[in-house]
Short mmCIF file of C-alpha atoms in Angstrom, two decimals:
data_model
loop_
_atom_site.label_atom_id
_atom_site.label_comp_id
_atom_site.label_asym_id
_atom_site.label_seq_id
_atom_site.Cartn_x
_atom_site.Cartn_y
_atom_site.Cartn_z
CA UNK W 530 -33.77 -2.74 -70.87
CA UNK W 531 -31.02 -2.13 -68.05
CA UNK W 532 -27.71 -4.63 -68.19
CA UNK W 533 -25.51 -5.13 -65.27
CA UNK W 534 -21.98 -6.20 -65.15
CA UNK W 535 -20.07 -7.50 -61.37
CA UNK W 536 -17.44 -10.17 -60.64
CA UNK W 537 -20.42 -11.65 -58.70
CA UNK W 538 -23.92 -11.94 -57.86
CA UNK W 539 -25.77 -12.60 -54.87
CA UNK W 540 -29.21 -13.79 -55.49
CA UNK W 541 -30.84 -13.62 -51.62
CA UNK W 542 -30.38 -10.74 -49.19
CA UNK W 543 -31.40 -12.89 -46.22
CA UNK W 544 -29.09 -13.39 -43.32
CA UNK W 545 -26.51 -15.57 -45.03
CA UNK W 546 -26.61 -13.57 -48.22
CA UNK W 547 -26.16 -10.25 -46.66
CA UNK W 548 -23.18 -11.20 -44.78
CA UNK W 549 -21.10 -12.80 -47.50
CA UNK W 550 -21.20 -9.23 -49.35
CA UNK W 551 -20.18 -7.77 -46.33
CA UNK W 552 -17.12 -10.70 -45.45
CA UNK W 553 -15.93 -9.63 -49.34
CA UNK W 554 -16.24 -5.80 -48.72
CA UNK W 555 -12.64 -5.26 -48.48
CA UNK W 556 -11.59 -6.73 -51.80
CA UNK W 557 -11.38 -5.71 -55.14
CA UNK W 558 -14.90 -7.82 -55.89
CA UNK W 559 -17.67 -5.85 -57.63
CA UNK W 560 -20.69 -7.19 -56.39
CA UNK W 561 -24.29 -7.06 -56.95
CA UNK W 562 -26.79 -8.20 -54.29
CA UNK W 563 -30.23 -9.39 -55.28
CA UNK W 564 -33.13 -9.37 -53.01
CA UNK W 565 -36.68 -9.88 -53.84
CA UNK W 566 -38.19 -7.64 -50.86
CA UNK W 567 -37.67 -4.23 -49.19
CA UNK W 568 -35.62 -4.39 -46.60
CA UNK W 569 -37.20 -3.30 -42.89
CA UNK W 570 -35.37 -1.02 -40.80
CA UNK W 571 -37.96 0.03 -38.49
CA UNK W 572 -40.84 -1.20 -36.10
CA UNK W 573 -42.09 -0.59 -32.94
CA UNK W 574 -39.57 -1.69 -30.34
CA UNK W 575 -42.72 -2.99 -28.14
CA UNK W 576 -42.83 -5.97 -30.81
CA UNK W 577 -41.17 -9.11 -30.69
CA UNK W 578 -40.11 -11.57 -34.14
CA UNK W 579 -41.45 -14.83 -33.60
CA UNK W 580 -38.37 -16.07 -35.26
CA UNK W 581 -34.87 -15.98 -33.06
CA UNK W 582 -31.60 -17.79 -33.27
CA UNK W 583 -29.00 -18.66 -31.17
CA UNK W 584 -25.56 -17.09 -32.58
CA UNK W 585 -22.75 -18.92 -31.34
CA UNK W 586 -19.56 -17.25 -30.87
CA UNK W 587 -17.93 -18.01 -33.55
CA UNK W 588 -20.97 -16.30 -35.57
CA UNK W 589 -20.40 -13.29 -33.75
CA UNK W 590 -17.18 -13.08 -34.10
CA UNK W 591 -17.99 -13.38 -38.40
CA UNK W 592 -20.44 -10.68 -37.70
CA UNK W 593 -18.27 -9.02 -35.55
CA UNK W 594 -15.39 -9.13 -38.32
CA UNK W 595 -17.79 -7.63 -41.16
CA UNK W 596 -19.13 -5.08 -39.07
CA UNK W 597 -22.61 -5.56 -38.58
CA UNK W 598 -22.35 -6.78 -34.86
CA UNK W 599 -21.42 -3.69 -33.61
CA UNK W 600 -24.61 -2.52 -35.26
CA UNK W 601 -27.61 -5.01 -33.06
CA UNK W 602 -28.56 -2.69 -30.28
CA UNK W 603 -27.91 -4.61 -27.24
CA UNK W 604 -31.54 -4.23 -25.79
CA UNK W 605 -32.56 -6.69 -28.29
CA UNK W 606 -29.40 -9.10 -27.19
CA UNK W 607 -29.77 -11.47 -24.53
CA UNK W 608 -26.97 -13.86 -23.97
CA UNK W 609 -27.23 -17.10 -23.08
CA UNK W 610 -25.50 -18.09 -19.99
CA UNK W 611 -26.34 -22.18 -19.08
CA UNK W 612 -28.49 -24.87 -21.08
CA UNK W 613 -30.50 -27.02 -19.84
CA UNK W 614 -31.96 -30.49 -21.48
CA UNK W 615 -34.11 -33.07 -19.75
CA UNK W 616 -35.09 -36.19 -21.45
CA UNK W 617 -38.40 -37.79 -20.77
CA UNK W 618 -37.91 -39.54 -17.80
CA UNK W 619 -37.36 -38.31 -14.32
CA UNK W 620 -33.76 -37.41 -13.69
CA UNK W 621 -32.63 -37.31 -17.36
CA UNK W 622 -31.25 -34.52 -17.69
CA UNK W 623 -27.84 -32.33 -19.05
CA UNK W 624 -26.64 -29.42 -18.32
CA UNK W 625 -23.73 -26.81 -19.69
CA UNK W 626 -22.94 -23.70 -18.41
CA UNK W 627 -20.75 -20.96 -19.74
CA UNK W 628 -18.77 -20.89 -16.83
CA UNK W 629 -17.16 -24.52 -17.07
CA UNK W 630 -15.38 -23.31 -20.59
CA UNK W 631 -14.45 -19.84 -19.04
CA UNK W 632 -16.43 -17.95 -21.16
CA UNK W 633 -19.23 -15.12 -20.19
CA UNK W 634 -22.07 -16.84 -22.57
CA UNK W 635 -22.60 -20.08 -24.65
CA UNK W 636 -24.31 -17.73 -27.03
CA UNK W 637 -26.65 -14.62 -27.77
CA UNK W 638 -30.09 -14.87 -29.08
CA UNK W 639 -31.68 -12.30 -31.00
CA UNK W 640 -34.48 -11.77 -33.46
CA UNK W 641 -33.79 -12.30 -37.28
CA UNK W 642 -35.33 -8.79 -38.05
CA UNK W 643 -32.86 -7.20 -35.86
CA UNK W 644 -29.92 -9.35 -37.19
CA UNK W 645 -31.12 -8.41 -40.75
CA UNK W 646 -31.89 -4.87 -39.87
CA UNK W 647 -28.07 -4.92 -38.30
CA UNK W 648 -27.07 -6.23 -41.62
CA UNK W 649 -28.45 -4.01 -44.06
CA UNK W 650 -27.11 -1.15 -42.17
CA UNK W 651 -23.65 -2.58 -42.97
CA UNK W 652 -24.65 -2.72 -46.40
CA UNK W 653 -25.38 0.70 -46.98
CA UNK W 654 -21.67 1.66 -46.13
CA UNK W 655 -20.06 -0.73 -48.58
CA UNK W 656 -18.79 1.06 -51.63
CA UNK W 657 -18.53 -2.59 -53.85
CA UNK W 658 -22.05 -3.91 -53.18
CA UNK W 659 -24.81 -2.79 -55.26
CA UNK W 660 -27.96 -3.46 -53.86
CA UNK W 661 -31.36 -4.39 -55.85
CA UNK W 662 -34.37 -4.46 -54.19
CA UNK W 663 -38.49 -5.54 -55.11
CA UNK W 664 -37.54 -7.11 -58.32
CA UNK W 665 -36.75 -11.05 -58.88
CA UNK W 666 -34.87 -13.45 -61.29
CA UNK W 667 -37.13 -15.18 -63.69
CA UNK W 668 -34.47 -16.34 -65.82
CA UNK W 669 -30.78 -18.03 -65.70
CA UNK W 670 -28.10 -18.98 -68.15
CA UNK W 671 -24.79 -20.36 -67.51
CA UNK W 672 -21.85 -20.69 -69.55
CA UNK W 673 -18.45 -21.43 -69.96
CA UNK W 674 -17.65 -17.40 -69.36
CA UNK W 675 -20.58 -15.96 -67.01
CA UNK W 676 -23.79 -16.45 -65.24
CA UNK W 677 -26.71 -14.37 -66.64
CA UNK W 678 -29.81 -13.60 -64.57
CA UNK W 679 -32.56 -11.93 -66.51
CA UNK W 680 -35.08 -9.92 -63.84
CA UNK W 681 -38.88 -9.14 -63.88
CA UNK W 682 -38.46 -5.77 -64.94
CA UNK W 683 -36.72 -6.93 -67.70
CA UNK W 684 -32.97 -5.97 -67.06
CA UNK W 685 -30.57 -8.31 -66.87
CA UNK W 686 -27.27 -8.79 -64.70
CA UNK W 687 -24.08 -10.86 -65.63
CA UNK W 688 -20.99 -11.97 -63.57
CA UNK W 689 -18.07 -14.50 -63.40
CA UNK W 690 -20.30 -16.01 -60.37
CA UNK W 691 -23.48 -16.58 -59.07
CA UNK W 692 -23.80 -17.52 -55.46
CA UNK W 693 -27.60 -18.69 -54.22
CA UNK W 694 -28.36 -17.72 -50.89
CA UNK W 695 -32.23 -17.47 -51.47
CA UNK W 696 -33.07 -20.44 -49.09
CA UNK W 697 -34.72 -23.91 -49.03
CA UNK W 698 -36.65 -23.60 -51.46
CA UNK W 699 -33.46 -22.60 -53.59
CA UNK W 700 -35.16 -20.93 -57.11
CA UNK W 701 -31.17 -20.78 -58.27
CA UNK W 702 -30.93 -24.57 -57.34
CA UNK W 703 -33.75 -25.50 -59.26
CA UNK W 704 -33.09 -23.45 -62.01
CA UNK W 705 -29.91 -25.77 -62.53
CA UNK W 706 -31.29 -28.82 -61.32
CA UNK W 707 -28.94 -29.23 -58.52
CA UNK W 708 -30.04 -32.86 -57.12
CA UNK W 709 -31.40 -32.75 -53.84
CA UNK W 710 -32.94 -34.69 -51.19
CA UNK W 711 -35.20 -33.55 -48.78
CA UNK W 712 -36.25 -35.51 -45.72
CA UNK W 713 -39.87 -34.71 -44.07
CA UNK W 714 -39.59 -35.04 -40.41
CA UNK W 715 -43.35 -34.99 -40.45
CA UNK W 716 -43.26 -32.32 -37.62
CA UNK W 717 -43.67 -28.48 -37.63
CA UNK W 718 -41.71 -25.83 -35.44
CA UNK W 719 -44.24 -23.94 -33.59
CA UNK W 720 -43.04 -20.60 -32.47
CA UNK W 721 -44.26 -18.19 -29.91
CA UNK W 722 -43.01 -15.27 -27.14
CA UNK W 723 -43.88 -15.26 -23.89
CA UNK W 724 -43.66 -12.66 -21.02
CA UNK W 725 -42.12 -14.59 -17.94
CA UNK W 726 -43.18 -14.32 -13.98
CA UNK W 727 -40.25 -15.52 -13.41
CA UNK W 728 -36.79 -14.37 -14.43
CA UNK W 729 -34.40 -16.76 -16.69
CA UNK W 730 -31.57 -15.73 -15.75
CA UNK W 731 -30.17 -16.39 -19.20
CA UNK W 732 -31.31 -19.97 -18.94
CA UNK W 733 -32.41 -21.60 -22.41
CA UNK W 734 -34.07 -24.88 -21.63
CA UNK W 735 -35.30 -27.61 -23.76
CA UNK W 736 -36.97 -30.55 -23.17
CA UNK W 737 -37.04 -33.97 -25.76
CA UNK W 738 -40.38 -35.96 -25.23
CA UNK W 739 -41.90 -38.43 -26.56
CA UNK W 740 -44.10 -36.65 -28.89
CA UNK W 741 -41.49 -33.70 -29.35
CA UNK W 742 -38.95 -31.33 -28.53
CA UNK W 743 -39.80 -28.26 -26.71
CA UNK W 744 -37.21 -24.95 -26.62
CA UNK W 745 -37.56 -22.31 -24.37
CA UNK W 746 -35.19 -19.38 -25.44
CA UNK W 747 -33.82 -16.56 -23.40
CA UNK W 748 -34.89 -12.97 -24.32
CA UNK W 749 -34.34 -9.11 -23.13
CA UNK W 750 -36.71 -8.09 -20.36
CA UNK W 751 -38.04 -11.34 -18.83
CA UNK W 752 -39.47 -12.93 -21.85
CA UNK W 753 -38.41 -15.68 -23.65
CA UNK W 754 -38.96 -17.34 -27.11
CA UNK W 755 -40.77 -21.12 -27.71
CA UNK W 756 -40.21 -23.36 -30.07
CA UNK W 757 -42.13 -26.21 -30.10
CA UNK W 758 -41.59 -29.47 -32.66
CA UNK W 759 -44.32 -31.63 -32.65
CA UNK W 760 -46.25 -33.47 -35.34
CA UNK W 761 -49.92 -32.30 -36.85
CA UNK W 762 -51.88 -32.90 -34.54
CA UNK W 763 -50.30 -30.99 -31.67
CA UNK W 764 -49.58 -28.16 -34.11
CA UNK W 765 -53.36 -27.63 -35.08
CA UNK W 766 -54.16 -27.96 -30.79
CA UNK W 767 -51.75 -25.37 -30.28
CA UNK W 768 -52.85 -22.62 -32.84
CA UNK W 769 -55.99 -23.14 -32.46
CA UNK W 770 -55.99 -22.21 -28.55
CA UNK W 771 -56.87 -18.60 -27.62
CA UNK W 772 -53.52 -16.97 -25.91
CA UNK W 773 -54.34 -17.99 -22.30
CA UNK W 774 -54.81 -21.59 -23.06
CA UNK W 775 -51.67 -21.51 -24.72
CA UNK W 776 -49.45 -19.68 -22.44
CA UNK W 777 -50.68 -21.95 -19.90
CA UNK W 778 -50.32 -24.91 -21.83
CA UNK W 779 -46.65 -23.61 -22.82
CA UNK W 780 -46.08 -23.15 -19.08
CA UNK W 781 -47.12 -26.84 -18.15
CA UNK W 782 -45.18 -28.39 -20.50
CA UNK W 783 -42.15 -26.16 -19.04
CA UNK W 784 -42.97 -27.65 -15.28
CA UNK W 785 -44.08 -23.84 -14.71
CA UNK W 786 -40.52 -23.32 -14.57
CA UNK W 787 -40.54 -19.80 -15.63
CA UNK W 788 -44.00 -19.23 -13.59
CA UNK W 789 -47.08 -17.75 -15.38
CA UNK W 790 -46.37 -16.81 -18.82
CA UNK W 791 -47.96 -14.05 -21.10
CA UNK W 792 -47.97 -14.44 -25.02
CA UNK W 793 -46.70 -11.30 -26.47
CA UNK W 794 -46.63 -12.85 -30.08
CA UNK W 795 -49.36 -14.99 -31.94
CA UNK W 796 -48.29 -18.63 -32.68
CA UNK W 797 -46.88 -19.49 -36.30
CA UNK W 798 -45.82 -22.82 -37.82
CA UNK W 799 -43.14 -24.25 -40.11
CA UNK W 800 -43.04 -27.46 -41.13
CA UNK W 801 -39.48 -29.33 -40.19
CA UNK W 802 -37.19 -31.04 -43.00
CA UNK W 803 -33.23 -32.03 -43.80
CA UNK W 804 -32.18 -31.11 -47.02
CA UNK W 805 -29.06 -32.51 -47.74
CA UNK W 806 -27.42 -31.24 -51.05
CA UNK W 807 -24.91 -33.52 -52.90
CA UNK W 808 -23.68 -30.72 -54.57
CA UNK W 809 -23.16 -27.25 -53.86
CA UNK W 810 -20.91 -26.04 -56.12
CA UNK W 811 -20.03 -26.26 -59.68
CA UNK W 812 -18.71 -23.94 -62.87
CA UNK W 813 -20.19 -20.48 -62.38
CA UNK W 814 -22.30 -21.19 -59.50
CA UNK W 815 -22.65 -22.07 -55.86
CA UNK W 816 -24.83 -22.58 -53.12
CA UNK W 817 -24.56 -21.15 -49.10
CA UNK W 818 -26.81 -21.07 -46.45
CA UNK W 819 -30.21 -23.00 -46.71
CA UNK W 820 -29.91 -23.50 -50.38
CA UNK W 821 -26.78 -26.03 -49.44
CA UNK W 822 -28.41 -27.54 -46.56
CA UNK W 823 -31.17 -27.24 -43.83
CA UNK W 824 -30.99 -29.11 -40.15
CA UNK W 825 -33.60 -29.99 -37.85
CA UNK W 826 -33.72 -26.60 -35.35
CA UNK W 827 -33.31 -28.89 -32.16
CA UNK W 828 -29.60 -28.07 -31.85
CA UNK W 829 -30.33 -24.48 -33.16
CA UNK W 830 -27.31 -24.32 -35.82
CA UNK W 831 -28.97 -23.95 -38.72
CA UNK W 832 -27.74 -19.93 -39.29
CA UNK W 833 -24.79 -20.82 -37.96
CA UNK W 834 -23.89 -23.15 -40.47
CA UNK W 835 -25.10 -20.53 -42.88
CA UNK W 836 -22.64 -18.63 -41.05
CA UNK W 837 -19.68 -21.31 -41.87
CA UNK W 838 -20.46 -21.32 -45.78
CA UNK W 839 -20.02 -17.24 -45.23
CA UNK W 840 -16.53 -17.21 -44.09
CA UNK W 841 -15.22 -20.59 -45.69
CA UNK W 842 -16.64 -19.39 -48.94
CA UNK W 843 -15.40 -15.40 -48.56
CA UNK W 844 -11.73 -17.06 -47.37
CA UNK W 845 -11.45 -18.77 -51.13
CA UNK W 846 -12.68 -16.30 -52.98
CA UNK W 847 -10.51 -13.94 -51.42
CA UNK W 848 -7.47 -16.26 -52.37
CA UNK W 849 -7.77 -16.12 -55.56
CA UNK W 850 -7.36 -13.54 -58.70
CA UNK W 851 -10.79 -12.01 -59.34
CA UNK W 852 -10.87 -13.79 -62.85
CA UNK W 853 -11.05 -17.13 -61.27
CA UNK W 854 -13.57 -17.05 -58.73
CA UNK W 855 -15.95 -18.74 -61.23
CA UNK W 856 -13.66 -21.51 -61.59
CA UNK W 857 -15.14 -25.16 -60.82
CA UNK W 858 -12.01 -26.22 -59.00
CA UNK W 859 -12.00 -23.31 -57.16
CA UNK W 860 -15.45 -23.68 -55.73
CA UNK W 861 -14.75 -27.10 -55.06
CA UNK W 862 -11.98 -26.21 -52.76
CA UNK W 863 -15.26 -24.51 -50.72
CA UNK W 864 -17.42 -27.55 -50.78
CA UNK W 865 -15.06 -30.07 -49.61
CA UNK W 866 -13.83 -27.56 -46.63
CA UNK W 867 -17.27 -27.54 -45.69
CA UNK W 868 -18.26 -31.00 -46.37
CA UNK W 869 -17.47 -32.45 -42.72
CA UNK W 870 -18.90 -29.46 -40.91
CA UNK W 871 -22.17 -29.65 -42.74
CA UNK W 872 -22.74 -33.39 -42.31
CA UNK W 873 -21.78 -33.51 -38.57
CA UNK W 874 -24.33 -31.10 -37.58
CA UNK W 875 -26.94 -32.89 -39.91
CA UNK W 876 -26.11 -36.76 -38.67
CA UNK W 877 -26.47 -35.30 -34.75
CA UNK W 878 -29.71 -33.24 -35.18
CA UNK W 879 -31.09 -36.18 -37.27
CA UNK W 880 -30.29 -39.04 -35.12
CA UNK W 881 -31.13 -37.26 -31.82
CA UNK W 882 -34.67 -36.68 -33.63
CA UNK W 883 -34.94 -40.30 -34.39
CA UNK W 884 -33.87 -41.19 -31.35
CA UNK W 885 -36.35 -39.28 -28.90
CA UNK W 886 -39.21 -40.05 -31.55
CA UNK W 887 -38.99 -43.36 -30.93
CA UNK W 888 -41.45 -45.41 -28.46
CA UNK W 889 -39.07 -48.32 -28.36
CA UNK W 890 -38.62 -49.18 -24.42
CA UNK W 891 -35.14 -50.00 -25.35
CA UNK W 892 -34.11 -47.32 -26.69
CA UNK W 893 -36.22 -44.88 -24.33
CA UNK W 894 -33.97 -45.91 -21.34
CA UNK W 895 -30.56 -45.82 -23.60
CA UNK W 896 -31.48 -41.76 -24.66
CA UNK W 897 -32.40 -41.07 -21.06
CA UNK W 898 -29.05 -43.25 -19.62
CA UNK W 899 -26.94 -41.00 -21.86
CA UNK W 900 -27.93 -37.85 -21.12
CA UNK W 901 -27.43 -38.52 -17.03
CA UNK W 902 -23.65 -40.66 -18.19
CA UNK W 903 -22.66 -36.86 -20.05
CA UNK W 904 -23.76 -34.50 -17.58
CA UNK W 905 -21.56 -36.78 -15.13
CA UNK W 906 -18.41 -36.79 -17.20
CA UNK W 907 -16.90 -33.01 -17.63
CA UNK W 908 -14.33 -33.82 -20.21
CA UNK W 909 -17.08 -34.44 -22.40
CA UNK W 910 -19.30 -31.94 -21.48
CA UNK W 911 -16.67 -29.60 -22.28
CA UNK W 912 -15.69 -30.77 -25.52
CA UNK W 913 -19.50 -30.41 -26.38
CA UNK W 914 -19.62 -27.21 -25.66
CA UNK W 915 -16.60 -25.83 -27.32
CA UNK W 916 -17.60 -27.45 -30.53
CA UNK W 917 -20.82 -25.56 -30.40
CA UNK W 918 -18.95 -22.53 -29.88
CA UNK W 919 -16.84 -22.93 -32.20
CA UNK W 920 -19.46 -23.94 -34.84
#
């Protein structure tokens, strides 16, 4: 049996995980980074990943910093140059464009493989990170010195810290019994890509209704990317229509906007929830990414919160002498700076979902009034957009 020692360990190579070894590369932190599956580096550039985000700038300029930016091959980049949001009623509608803040793009969108792939590449060139690969924890102890993880192949690793980055579904949450509480929105995210008749210009669009939201996301090459929340019933209609029916069906419920569409991807599903996470950090431990919270995707800033945690949490550690970074009232110092950030973005996404899911007449023509009242006041539409930047 094989023992490890670092100053910390990263359980989850995802996105988030990945790119708080790389934010900590340049300090004196011995780090070990633990991911359940191979990593993929390669596939045929003719495919498309149904799943894509929307990285604001302030993301990029976090992935910029830790070098794995430079690494996306700009093929697979499309940035995103207006947005566009109608309500459910005729002339509801909101619009920002890069070009009122003075910028060149509200954001880029690109696939989470190539983010990933970008990521890992980073990795590899980071003398402090050791990276472990197709094995997973099946055991954690905690105490007043280090965090222990014993692994499936039966070695075991031990640092001053454990961060979880390993998602929803956190196993190093659970393993502690971290209290959480986890809303059902009763609605899955159906995703899909589409090649376009029409070009987009750069255009995302999305459109609230009254039995969902539907996203249509910029990509390279005249395509773009759908997501689709809707409850059961629509999800089961929608993968169980042959690829014409539902790029035409995708294509109505855009007003044919982008023309005839083509699906280049199957359809997939993922049902929608909030998590919200009392605590996220504690003696030893703490939590980043999905593990510390998960939004509805309307607003798309679920990674980028992720994103937050990554340089809020690097920042502190950072700070402080490497023989503290396990310290409770360290860690602390990261949850409360990330506190305020974390609910905002939940409060919005949730309350905009309650509000368009909602058949109250009242409250129809009050969602639909104040989309028209923002697009007609600039101040505000600017300050919107600068705090999604900026998120």
């Amino acid at each position: 049996m094989k023992s490890y020692d670092a100053d910390l360990i990263i359980v989850g190579g995802g996105l988030v995980g990945a790119a708080l070894a790389l934010a900590l590369k340049n300090t004196t932190l011995d780090m070990i980074l633990l991911e359940g599956r191979e990593p993929q580096l390669d596939w045929p550039l003719a495919s498309w990943d149904q799943r894509v985000y929307a990285i604001s700038r302030a993301s990029r300029r976090l992935l910029t910093n830790i070098g794995a930016w430079p690494l996306t091959r700009p093929e697979r980049l499309c940035p995103v140059s207006a947005m566009r949001i109608a309500g459910d009623q005729p002339h509801s509608r909101l619009e920002f464009a890069a070009l009122e803040s003075g910028v060149d793009e509200l954001a880029f969108i690109v696939e989470n493989r190539e983010l990933q792939r970008a990521l890992w590449l980073a990795l590899a060139q980071c003398s402090n990170v050791r990276v472990i690969t197709g094995v997973s924890a099946q055991g954690l102890e905690i105490n007043a010195d280090a965090a222990q993880l014993s692994l499936d192949n039966g070695s075991t690793l031990k640092s001053k810290l454990l961060i979880g980055a390993d998602g929803a579904n956190s196993w190093v949450r659970q393993q502690l019994d971290m209290p959480s509480r986890a809303k059902s929105y009763e609605q899955f995210g159906v995703v899909a890509n589409f090649a376009c008749e029409k070009p987009h210009y750069g255009v995302a669009q999305q459109w609230f209704m009254p039995d969902g939201i539907l996203a249509w996301l910029p990509l390279p090459d005249q395509q773009m990317s759908m997501v689709w929340s809707c409850d059961q019933d629509r999800r089961g209609e929608l993968l169980g229509l042959s690829a014409d029916e539902l790029a035409q069906r995708v294509s109505l419920a855009g007003q044919s906007r982008l023309g005839e569409l083509k699906l280049i991807t199957p359809a997939a599903a993922f049902p929608l929830k909030l998590t919200h996470v009392p605590e996220i950090a504690r003696s030893r431990v703490v939590l980043v990414g999905d593990a510390a919270h998960t939004v509805h995707p309307l607003a798309g800033q679920g990674v980028n919160l992720g994103f937050g945690d990554v340089a809020e949490l690097a920042k502190v550690l950072a700070s402080v002498h490497p023989a503290r970074i396990g310290d409770a009232l360290v860690l602390r110092r990261y949850e409360r700076a990330r506190r305020e950030s974390v609910l905002l973005m939940q409060t919005v996404c949730d309350g905009l979902q309650s509000l368009f899911n909602n058949h109250n007449p009242i409250l129809k023509s009050l969602r639909n009034i104040g989309l028209s009242m923002t697009d007609s006041v600039p101040w505000i539409k600017r300050q919107l957009i600068r705090h999604a930047m900026d998120s």
